[in-house]
Amino acid sequence: MIDMLNGIFAKCSMPLKPLDPETGISENDLNDMHVILTCDREQKRLLVTGFIMEIDDFYDPAFKELQKTILKMNDADFLPDNFRIGINLPELMVEILSSLDLNSPDDLMGQVEMLIRRITFYGIESRKRIFAAYAEQQGGK
């Protein structure tokens, strides 16, 4: 499965590093976003994670207020189906996640490229919304 994905990555129009054969992970910097691709061999899925922003202090009252805005971005009017924005507490990061079923026989390369492009697009849009909400929050004080 990793060899198959690495073959797809090599043919993609964007520069993707191959998955590590041991860990099944590939770390990439695409369009100002750090993106991690992870092959889940058991469930036969490709997990795509984009890092939106670091959290300086999870307990900061300003971040607690911003957290509501971040979690509201999971509404259907902003993110497509199968996309989620969350807070990774161990890493202190806000991230966007999605995955792709690798059992799908239809144009897997196109699906991989589209998923990664959508992760970067919605990740960058989310970052803009978060920073705008933070600026508005700070301006209101």
CSV table of C-alpha atoms in Angstrom, one decimal:
chain,number,residue,atom,x,y,z
A,1,MET,CA,0.0,0.0,0.0
A,2,ILE,CA,2.9,2.4,0.8
A,3,ASP,CA,4.6,1.6,-2.5
A,4,MET,CA,1.3,2.3,-4.3
A,5,LEU,CA,0.9,5.6,-2.6
A,6,ASN,CA,4.5,6.6,-3.1
A,7,GLY,CA,4.0,5.9,-6.8
A,8,ILE,CA,0.9,8.2,-6.8
A,9,PHE,CA,2.8,10.9,-4.9
A,10,ALA,CA,5.7,10.8,-7.4
A,11,LYS,CA,3.2,11.5,-10.3
A,12,CYS,CA,1.3,14.2,-8.5
A,13,SER,CA,1.6,17.8,-9.7
A,14,MET,CA,2.6,19.0,-6.3
A,15,PRO,CA,5.9,18.1,-4.7
A,16,LEU,CA,5.1,15.3,-2.1
A,17,LYS,CA,7.7,13.5,-0.2
A,18,PRO,CA,7.4,9.7,-0.2
A,19,LEU,CA,5.9,7.9,2.8
A,20,ASP,CA,8.4,6.4,5.2
A,21,PRO,CA,8.3,2.6,4.7
A,22,GLU,CA,8.5,2.0,8.5
A,23,THR,CA,6.1,4.7,9.8
A,24,GLY,CA,3.9,5.3,6.8
A,25,ILE,CA,4.3,9.1,7.3
A,26,SER,CA,5.2,11.8,4.9
A,27,GLU,CA,5.7,15.5,6.1
A,28,ASN,CA,5.3,18.2,3.5
A,29,ASP,CA,5.2,22.0,3.4
A,30,LEU,CA,2.7,23.1,0.8
A,31,ASN,CA,1.4,26.6,0.2
A,32,ASP,CA,2.4,27.9,3.6
A,33,MET,CA,0.9,24.9,5.4
A,34,HIS,CA,2.6,22.0,7.0
A,35,VAL,CA,0.8,18.8,5.8
A,36,ILE,CA,1.3,15.3,7.2
A,37,LEU,CA,0.2,12.3,5.1
A,38,THR,CA,-0.3,9.1,7.1
A,39,CYS,CA,-1.1,5.7,5.6
A,40,ASP,CA,-3.3,3.7,7.9
A,41,ARG,CA,-2.5,0.1,6.8
A,42,GLU,CA,-5.2,-1.5,9.0
A,43,GLN,CA,-8.1,0.6,7.8
A,44,LYS,CA,-6.7,1.2,4.3
A,45,ARG,CA,-7.0,5.0,4.6
A,46,LEU,CA,-4.8,8.0,3.8
A,47,LEU,CA,-5.1,10.5,6.7
A,48,VAL,CA,-4.2,14.1,5.8
A,49,THR,CA,-3.5,16.6,8.5
A,50,GLY,CA,-2.8,20.3,7.9
A,51,PHE,CA,-1.4,22.4,10.7
A,52,ILE,CA,-3.3,25.7,10.9
A,53,MET,CA,-1.6,27.4,13.9
A,54,GLU,CA,0.3,26.8,17.1
A,55,ILE,CA,-1.3,27.5,20.5
A,56,ASP,CA,0.9,29.5,22.8
A,57,ASP,CA,-1.1,29.0,26.0
A,58,PHE,CA,-4.1,26.7,26.0
A,59,TYR,CA,-5.3,28.2,29.3
A,60,ASP,CA,-5.1,31.8,28.1
A,61,PRO,CA,-8.5,33.4,28.4
A,62,ALA,CA,-8.1,34.9,24.9
A,63,PHE,CA,-7.6,31.5,23.4
A,64,LYS,CA,-10.5,30.0,25.3
A,65,GLU,CA,-12.7,32.7,23.6
A,66,LEU,CA,-11.1,31.9,20.3
A,67,GLN,CA,-11.6,28.2,20.8
A,68,LYS,CA,-15.4,28.6,20.3
A,69,THR,CA,-14.8,30.2,16.9
A,70,ILE,CA,-12.4,27.4,15.9
A,71,LEU,CA,-14.8,24.7,16.7
A,72,LYS,CA,-17.7,26.5,15.0
A,73,MET,CA,-15.8,26.2,11.8
A,74,ASN,CA,-16.8,22.5,11.6
A,75,ASP,CA,-20.3,23.7,10.6
A,76,ALA,CA,-21.4,22.3,7.2
A,77,ASP,CA,-21.6,25.8,5.7
A,78,PHE,CA,-17.8,26.1,5.8
A,79,LEU,CA,-16.1,22.8,5.6
A,80,PRO,CA,-16.9,20.0,3.2
A,81,ASP,CA,-18.1,16.6,4.4
A,82,ASN,CA,-15.3,14.4,6.0
A,83,PHE,CA,-13.3,17.5,7.0
A,84,ARG,CA,-12.8,18.5,10.6
A,85,ILE,CA,-10.9,21.2,12.5
A,86,GLY,CA,-9.7,20.3,15.9
A,87,ILE,CA,-7.3,21.2,18.7
A,88,ASN,CA,-4.5,18.7,19.2
A,89,LEU,CA,-3.7,19.2,22.9
A,90,PRO,CA,-0.5,17.1,23.1
A,91,GLU,CA,1.0,19.1,20.2
A,92,LEU,CA,-0.7,22.4,21.1
A,93,MET,CA,-1.8,22.9,17.5
A,94,VAL,CA,-5.0,23.8,15.7
A,95,GLU,CA,-5.3,21.4,12.7
A,96,ILE,CA,-7.6,20.4,9.9
A,97,LEU,CA,-8.1,16.7,9.1
A,98,SER,CA,-9.6,14.5,6.5
A,99,SER,CA,-9.0,11.0,5.1
A,100,LEU,CA,-9.4,9.0,1.9
A,101,ASP,CA,-10.6,5.4,1.6
A,102,LEU,CA,-7.8,3.6,-0.4
A,103,ASN,CA,-10.1,0.8,-1.5
A,104,SER,CA,-11.7,3.2,-4.0
A,105,PRO,CA,-10.8,2.1,-7.5
A,106,ASP,CA,-11.8,5.3,-9.2
A,107,ASP,CA,-8.9,7.7,-10.1
A,108,LEU,CA,-7.0,7.4,-6.8
A,109,MET,CA,-4.3,9.8,-7.9
A,110,GLY,CA,-6.9,12.5,-8.6
A,111,GLN,CA,-8.6,11.9,-5.3
A,112,VAL,CA,-5.3,12.1,-3.4
A,113,GLU,CA,-4.4,15.4,-5.1
A,114,MET,CA,-7.9,16.9,-4.6
A,115,LEU,CA,-7.9,16.0,-0.9
A,116,ILE,CA,-4.5,17.5,-0.3
A,117,ARG,CA,-5.4,20.7,-2.3
A,118,ARG,CA,-8.6,21.0,-0.3
A,119,ILE,CA,-6.8,20.5,3.0
A,120,THR,CA,-4.4,23.4,2.2
A,121,PHE,CA,-7.2,25.6,0.9
A,122,TYR,CA,-9.5,25.1,3.9
A,123,GLY,CA,-6.6,25.2,6.3
A,124,ILE,CA,-5.4,28.6,5.0
A,125,GLU,CA,-9.0,29.9,4.9
A,126,SER,CA,-9.5,28.7,8.5
A,127,ARG,CA,-6.3,30.4,9.6
A,128,LYS,CA,-7.5,33.7,8.1
A,129,ARG,CA,-10.9,33.4,9.9
A,130,ILE,CA,-9.1,32.6,13.2
A,131,PHE,CA,-6.8,35.5,12.9
A,132,ALA,CA,-9.7,37.8,11.9
A,133,ALA,CA,-11.7,36.6,14.9
A,134,TYR,CA,-8.7,37.2,17.2
A,135,ALA,CA,-8.1,40.7,15.8
A,136,GLU,CA,-11.8,41.5,16.4
A,137,GLN,CA,-11.6,40.0,19.9
A,138,GLN,CA,-8.6,42.2,20.7
A,139,GLY,CA,-10.1,45.3,19.2
A,140,GLY,CA,-13.2,44.9,21.4
A,141,LYS,CA,-11.2,45.1,24.6
